[in-house]
Coordinates of C-alpha atoms in Angstrom, one line a residue:
X1 CA 21.6 -24.9 18.2
X2 CA 25.2 -23.7 17.7
X3 CA 25.7 -20.4 16.1
X4 CA 27.9 -20.3 12.9
X5 CA 30.8 -17.9 13.1
X6 CA 30.9 -15.5 10.1
X7 CA 34.5 -15.2 8.8
X8 CA 35.2 -12.5 6.2
X9 CA 37.8 -13.2 3.6
X10 CA 41.1 -11.3 4.3
X11 CA 40.8 -9.3 1.1
X12 CA 37.4 -8.0 2.2
X13 CA 38.8 -7.1 5.6
X14 CA 41.7 -5.3 3.8
X15 CA 39.3 -3.2 1.7
X16 CA 37.3 -2.2 4.8
X17 CA 40.2 -1.3 7.0
X18 CA 42.0 0.7 4.3
X19 CA 39.4 3.4 4.5
X20 CA 39.6 3.9 8.2
X21 CA 41.4 6.8 9.9
X22 CA 44.7 6.1 11.7
X23 CA 43.2 6.3 15.2
X24 CA 40.7 3.5 14.4
X25 CA 43.4 1.4 12.8
X26 CA 45.6 1.7 15.9
X27 CA 42.7 0.4 18.0
X28 CA 42.0 -2.4 15.6
X29 CA 45.5 -3.7 16.0
X30 CA 44.5 -4.9 19.5
X31 CA 41.4 -6.8 18.3
X32 CA 43.2 -10.0 17.2
X33 CA 46.6 -11.3 15.9
X34 CA 45.4 -11.3 12.3
X35 CA 44.3 -7.7 12.4
X36 CA 47.6 -6.7 13.9
X37 CA 49.6 -8.5 11.3
X38 CA 47.5 -7.0 8.4
X39 CA 47.7 -3.4 9.7
X40 CA 51.4 -3.7 10.4
X41 CA 52.2 -5.1 7.0
X42 CA 54.2 -2.8 4.6
X43 CA 51.7 -3.5 1.8
X44 CA 48.8 -2.3 3.9
X45 CA 50.6 0.9 5.0
X46 CA 51.5 1.6 1.4
X47 CA 47.9 1.2 0.1
X48 CA 46.5 3.2 3.1
X49 CA 49.0 6.1 2.4
X50 CA 48.3 6.3 -1.3
X51 CA 44.6 5.5 -1.6
X52 CA 42.5 8.1 -3.2
X53 CA 39.6 8.9 -0.9
X54 CA 37.7 11.7 -2.6
X55 CA 34.3 10.1 -1.9
X56 CA 34.9 9.6 1.9
X57 CA 32.5 11.6 4.0
X58 CA 33.7 10.6 7.5
X59 CA 34.6 14.0 9.0
X60 CA 36.8 12.3 11.6
X61 CA 39.2 11.2 8.9
X62 CA 42.0 13.2 7.4
X63 CA 42.0 11.9 3.8
X64 CA 43.9 14.4 1.6
X65 CA 41.3 17.2 1.6
X66 CA 43.1 18.7 4.6
X67 CA 45.7 21.5 5.0
X68 CA 48.5 21.2 7.5
X69 CA 49.6 24.7 8.6
X70 CA 52.6 26.0 10.4
X71 CA 52.9 29.6 11.5
X72 CA 54.6 31.9 14.0
X73 CA 52.1 33.3 16.4
X74 CA 51.6 36.6 18.2
X75 CA 49.0 35.0 20.4
X76 CA 49.1 31.6 22.3
X77 CA 48.0 29.3 19.5
X78 CA 49.6 26.0 18.3
X79 CA 52.4 26.4 15.8
X80 CA 51.2 23.3 13.9
X81 CA 47.5 22.6 13.1
X82 CA 45.2 21.0 10.7
X83 CA 42.6 23.0 8.8
X84 CA 40.0 20.3 8.0
X85 CA 36.4 19.2 8.3
X86 CA 33.5 20.5 6.2
X87 CA 33.8 24.2 5.6
X88 CA 37.3 24.4 6.9
X89 CA 36.0 26.1 10.0
X90 CA 38.3 24.7 12.7
X91 CA 42.0 24.6 13.4
X92 CA 42.9 21.3 15.0
X93 CA 45.9 21.4 17.4
X94 CA 48.5 18.7 16.5
X95 CA 49.9 18.8 20.0
X96 CA 53.4 19.1 21.3
X97 CA 56.1 18.0 18.9
X98 CA 58.9 15.9 20.4
X99 CA 61.5 17.8 18.3
X100 CA 60.4 21.2 19.6
X101 CA 61.7 21.5 23.2
X102 CA 60.2 24.9 23.9
X103 CA 58.0 27.4 22.2
X104 CA 60.9 29.7 21.4
X105 CA 62.2 27.3 18.8
X106 CA 59.1 27.5 16.7
X107 CA 60.4 30.6 15.0
X108 CA 63.5 28.9 13.6
X109 CA 62.0 25.6 12.6
X110 CA 60.4 25.4 9.1
X111 CA 58.0 22.9 7.8
X112 CA 59.6 22.1 4.4
X113 CA 57.5 19.2 3.1
X114 CA 54.7 16.7 3.7
X115 CA 54.6 13.3 2.0
X116 CA 52.3 10.4 2.9
X117 CA 51.5 12.0 6.3
X118 CA 55.2 12.5 7.2
X119 CA 56.1 16.1 8.0
X120 CA 59.7 17.2 7.3
X121 CA 61.0 20.0 9.5
X122 CA 64.3 21.9 9.2
X123 CA 66.0 24.0 12.0
X124 CA 67.6 27.0 10.4
X125 CA 70.1 27.5 13.2
X126 CA 71.3 23.9 14.1
X127 CA 70.6 22.6 10.5
X128 CA 68.8 19.6 12.1
X129 CA 66.3 17.7 9.9
X130 CA 63.4 16.0 11.6
X131 CA 60.7 13.6 10.2
X132 CA 57.5 13.6 12.1
X133 CA 54.3 11.6 11.7
X134 CA 51.6 13.5 13.7
X135 CA 49.1 10.6 13.4
X136 CA 51.4 8.0 15.1
X137 CA 53.3 10.6 17.2
X138 CA 56.6 9.3 15.8
X139 CA 59.5 11.8 15.5
X140 CA 62.9 11.1 14.1
X141 CA 66.1 13.3 14.1
X142 CA 68.1 12.5 11.0
X143 CA 71.9 12.2 11.1
X144 CA 73.9 15.2 9.9
X145 CA 75.1 15.2 6.3
X146 CA 78.8 15.9 5.4
X147 CA 77.8 19.6 5.2
X148 CA 76.1 19.5 8.6
X149 CA 78.7 21.5 10.4
X150 CA 80.1 24.4 8.2
X151 CA 83.3 26.3 9.1
X152 CA 83.1 29.2 11.5
X153 CA 82.4 32.5 9.8
X154 CA 81.1 30.8 6.7
X155 CA 77.7 31.5 5.1
X156 CA 75.4 28.5 4.6
X157 CA 72.1 28.1 3.0
X158 CA 70.2 24.8 2.7
X159 CA 67.3 23.7 0.6
X160 CA 65.6 20.6 2.0
X161 CA 63.0 18.5 0.3
X162 CA 61.3 15.1 1.0
X163 CA 60.1 12.7 -1.7
X164 CA 59.0 9.1 -2.3
X165 CA 60.9 6.8 -4.7
X166 CA 58.2 4.8 -6.4
X167 CA 60.6 2.1 -7.6
X168 CA 62.5 1.3 -4.4
X169 CA 59.5 2.3 -2.2
X170 CA 61.8 4.4 -0.1
X171 CA 61.6 7.9 1.3
X172 CA 64.5 10.2 0.2
X173 CA 65.6 13.6 1.5
X174 CA 67.3 16.1 -0.9
X175 CA 69.6 18.7 0.5
X176 CA 71.2 21.4 -1.6
X177 CA 73.8 23.3 0.4
X178 CA 75.4 26.6 -0.4
X179 CA 78.6 27.2 1.6
X180 CA 80.9 30.2 1.4
X181 CA 82.7 33.0 3.3
X182 CA 80.5 35.4 5.2
X183 CA 82.3 38.4 3.6
X184 CA 81.0 37.3 0.2
X185 CA 78.6 39.8 -1.3
X186 CA 75.0 39.0 -2.0
X187 CA 75.5 38.2 -5.7
X188 CA 78.6 36.2 -5.0
X189 CA 76.6 34.0 -2.6
X190 CA 74.2 33.2 -5.4
X191 CA 76.9 32.0 -7.7
X192 CA 78.9 29.8 -5.3
X193 CA 79.0 26.1 -6.0
X194 CA 76.3 24.0 -4.3
X195 CA 76.5 20.5 -3.0
X196 CA 73.6 18.1 -3.6
X197 CA 73.2 15.3 -1.1
X198 CA 70.5 12.6 -0.7
X199 CA 69.4 10.7 2.4
X200 CA 67.6 7.3 2.2
X201 CA 65.4 6.4 5.1
X202 CA 66.0 2.6 4.5
X203 CA 69.8 3.0 5.0
X204 CA 69.7 6.0 7.3
X205 CA 72.7 7.5 5.5
X206 CA 73.6 10.4 3.2
X207 CA 75.4 10.3 -0.2
X208 CA 77.0 13.1 -2.3
X209 CA 75.4 13.4 -5.7
X210 CA 76.9 16.7 -7.1
X211 CA 79.5 19.1 -5.8
X212 CA 79.0 21.9 -8.4
X213 CA 75.2 22.4 -8.8
X214 CA 74.7 26.0 -10.1
X215 CA 70.9 26.6 -9.8
X216 CA 69.7 28.4 -6.7
X217 CA 66.8 26.6 -4.9
X218 CA 64.2 28.8 -3.4
X219 CA 63.6 27.7 0.2
X220 CA 60.7 30.0 0.8
X221 CA 58.4 27.8 -1.2
X222 CA 57.5 24.2 -0.6
X223 CA 58.3 21.6 -3.2
X224 CA 56.0 18.8 -4.4
X225 CA 56.6 15.1 -4.9
X226 CA 54.5 13.3 -7.5
X227 CA 55.0 9.9 -9.2
X228 CA 58.6 9.6 -8.1
X229 CA 59.6 13.1 -9.3
X230 CA 60.3 16.0 -6.8
X231 CA 59.5 19.5 -8.2
X232 CA 60.6 22.8 -6.7
X233 CA 61.2 26.4 -7.7
X234 CA 64.7 27.6 -8.5
X235 CA 66.5 30.5 -10.1
X236 CA 69.0 30.1 -12.9
X237 CA 71.7 32.8 -12.5
X238 CA 73.8 31.5 -15.3
X239 CA 71.1 32.6 -17.8
X240 CA 70.9 36.1 -19.3
X241 CA 68.8 37.5 -17.8
X242 CA 68.3 35.5 -14.6
X243 CA 65.1 33.4 -14.8
X244 CA 62.9 31.4 -12.5
X245 CA 62.7 27.7 -13.4
X246 CA 60.9 24.6 -12.1
X247 CA 63.5 22.0 -11.1
X248 CA 62.6 18.3 -11.3
X249 CA 64.5 15.6 -9.4
X250 CA 64.1 12.0 -10.4
X251 CA 64.2 10.2 -7.0
X252 CA 64.9 6.8 -8.7
X253 CA 67.6 7.8 -11.0
X254 CA 68.8 10.5 -8.5
X255 CA 69.3 13.0 -11.2
X256 CA 68.0 16.4 -12.3
X257 CA 66.5 15.8 -15.8
X258 CA 67.5 18.4 -18.4
X259 CA 64.2 20.1 -19.2
X260 CA 65.0 23.7 -20.3
X261 CA 61.4 24.1 -21.6
X262 CA 59.7 22.6 -18.6
X263 CA 58.2 25.9 -17.6
X264 CA 58.5 29.7 -17.9
X265 CA 57.8 31.6 -14.7
X266 CA 57.6 35.4 -14.6
X267 CA 57.4 37.7 -11.6
X268 CA 57.0 41.2 -12.9
X269 CA 57.5 44.2 -10.6
X270 CA 54.1 45.5 -11.8
X271 CA 51.8 42.9 -10.3
X272 CA 49.1 41.9 -12.7
X273 CA 46.6 41.0 -10.0
X274 CA 46.2 37.4 -11.3
X275 CA 47.2 34.1 -9.9
X276 CA 47.2 31.3 -12.6
X277 CA 47.1 27.6 -11.9
X278 CA 48.6 25.4 -14.6
X279 CA 48.7 21.6 -14.9
X280 CA 51.6 19.6 -16.6
X281 CA 50.5 16.8 -18.9
X282 CA 52.5 14.1 -20.6
X283 CA 55.7 14.8 -18.7
X284 CA 57.0 11.3 -19.2
X285 CA 56.7 11.5 -22.9
X286 CA 58.9 14.6 -23.2
X287 CA 56.1 16.8 -24.7
X288 CA 55.8 18.9 -21.6
X289 CA 52.3 20.2 -22.4
X290 CA 50.9 22.7 -20.0
X291 CA 47.2 23.5 -19.6
X292 CA 45.8 26.5 -17.7
X293 CA 43.2 25.4 -15.2
X294 CA 42.3 28.5 -13.2
X295 CA 42.9 32.2 -13.1
X296 CA 42.3 34.0 -9.8
X297 CA 41.7 37.7 -9.9
X298 CA 43.1 39.0 -6.6
X299 CA 42.0 42.5 -7.4
X300 CA 38.4 41.4 -7.2
X301 CA 36.3 43.7 -5.0
X302 CA 35.5 40.5 -3.0
X303 CA 39.0 40.7 -1.4
X304 CA 41.8 43.1 -0.6
X305 CA 45.0 43.1 -2.5
X306 CA 48.2 41.5 -1.1
X307 CA 47.0 37.9 -0.8
X308 CA 49.1 35.0 -1.9
X309 CA 48.4 31.2 -2.4
X310 CA 49.6 28.9 0.4
X311 CA 48.3 25.6 -1.0
X312 CA 45.8 24.0 -3.3
X313 CA 44.0 20.7 -2.6
X314 CA 44.6 17.7 -4.9
X315 CA 41.0 17.9 -6.1
X316 CA 41.7 21.4 -7.4
X317 CA 38.6 22.8 -5.8
X318 CA 39.9 24.8 -2.9
X319 CA 42.9 27.0 -2.4
X320 CA 44.2 28.5 0.9
X321 CA 45.2 32.2 0.6
X322 CA 46.9 34.4 3.2
X323 CA 47.1 38.1 3.6
X324 CA 45.8 40.1 6.6
X325 CA 43.5 37.1 7.1
X326 CA 43.1 33.5 5.9
X327 CA 40.9 33.1 2.9
X328 CA 39.4 29.9 1.3
X329 CA 38.9 30.2 -2.4
X330 CA 36.6 28.0 -4.4
X331 CA 38.0 27.7 -7.9
X332 CA 34.8 26.2 -9.2
X333 CA 32.4 28.9 -8.0
X334 CA 34.9 31.8 -7.9
X335 CA 34.0 32.6 -4.3
X336 CA 36.2 33.7 -1.4
X337 CA 35.4 33.1 2.2
X338 CA 37.2 34.7 5.2
X339 CA 37.9 31.8 7.6
X340 CA 37.8 34.1 10.5
X341 CA 41.1 33.1 12.3
X342 CA 43.7 35.2 10.6
X343 CA 44.6 37.5 13.5
X344 CA 48.0 36.9 15.1
X345 CA 49.3 34.5 12.5
X346 CA 52.7 35.3 11.0
X347 CA 54.9 33.7 8.4
X348 CA 52.5 30.8 7.6
X349 CA 53.2 27.8 5.4
X350 CA 50.7 25.1 4.4
X351 CA 50.7 21.8 2.6
X352 CA 48.2 19.1 1.7
X353 CA 48.0 16.5 4.4
X354 CA 46.7 12.9 4.5
X355 CA 47.3 11.0 7.6
X356 CA 49.1 7.6 7.4
X357 CA 50.7 4.7 9.4
X358 CA 54.0 5.2 7.7
X359 CA 56.9 4.8 10.1
X360 CA 59.8 7.2 10.3
X361 CA 62.0 4.5 11.8
X362 CA 64.9 3.7 9.6
X363 CA 65.5 0.3 11.2
X364 CA 62.4 -1.1 9.5
X365 CA 61.9 0.2 5.9
X366 CA 58.8 2.4 6.0
X367 CA 57.2 0.9 2.9
X368 CA 58.6 -2.0 1.0
X369 CA 57.3 -3.9 -2.0

């Protein structure tokens, strides 16, 4: 008697595959032609990159409850690693990066953003910008912008950020460049005109948006892209007195919306000992309503003073703190846990990471509708 072949509908196969980690998907591409076509499709890559997976328990998957960390090391440890799995007890080495030719370069290359599994790195000396997908091992060096080679004996400072345009389904790079003579004093450097340029992955090209942008962008903090808006910290030196502001850049309209009341940020010299986490509601309606979610007392006897927040997971449950050691803070239970691998780690940065199949190749648009 012949055995009937069970054929699952394509939409069922789609829903099964979309929950799998990248390594499994790369293997499934070799199973059959239909699997290859499905996994290679831009629609599948988009859904896989943006799917919310808070209920996934597969500890071999990196589904948004993972920190990607970069640090300078005093001991022979990897400069890029993942802090994942249950309990956040292990640092997973991401391997050798194609853009880092030797270990000495790790101290001048900054991780400036992470969007849909794509890591954006910036070389402070050469001003090179690199997009890297650790899951697929793709690495792409972007072309230089018009400000890529400043004049000799001129000061330069770049703010670089990566975001996703939800309307065109394209990845865009923002670069705010400050250029001026090296003999300019510190305050003069803060007030020099800044050029804002944008790079589109789909066209592999830069465009000038503004040649007289006056707000200073703080490069020591990572920005965040959400729903087509890129947010980052800045300082308005035209105000009296100077004030910290949260800048928002609309990746579709390619403009900085005018939102003077978006946020008020204070950094008093007398540290209060509290970190506060706020959530912005109804931004699109113009109401700009903020709600305080958590308040962390860093003067608690549970920890020593001098700790700062590196990153907070999307579920709002865990925060990664750094001081003399690395701490994991549970916002729900108000408990700190020393992760036990803080020795020898210097100048760390961290971001939320979710692995993806998104390509950094500009020849084929990474995600298209």
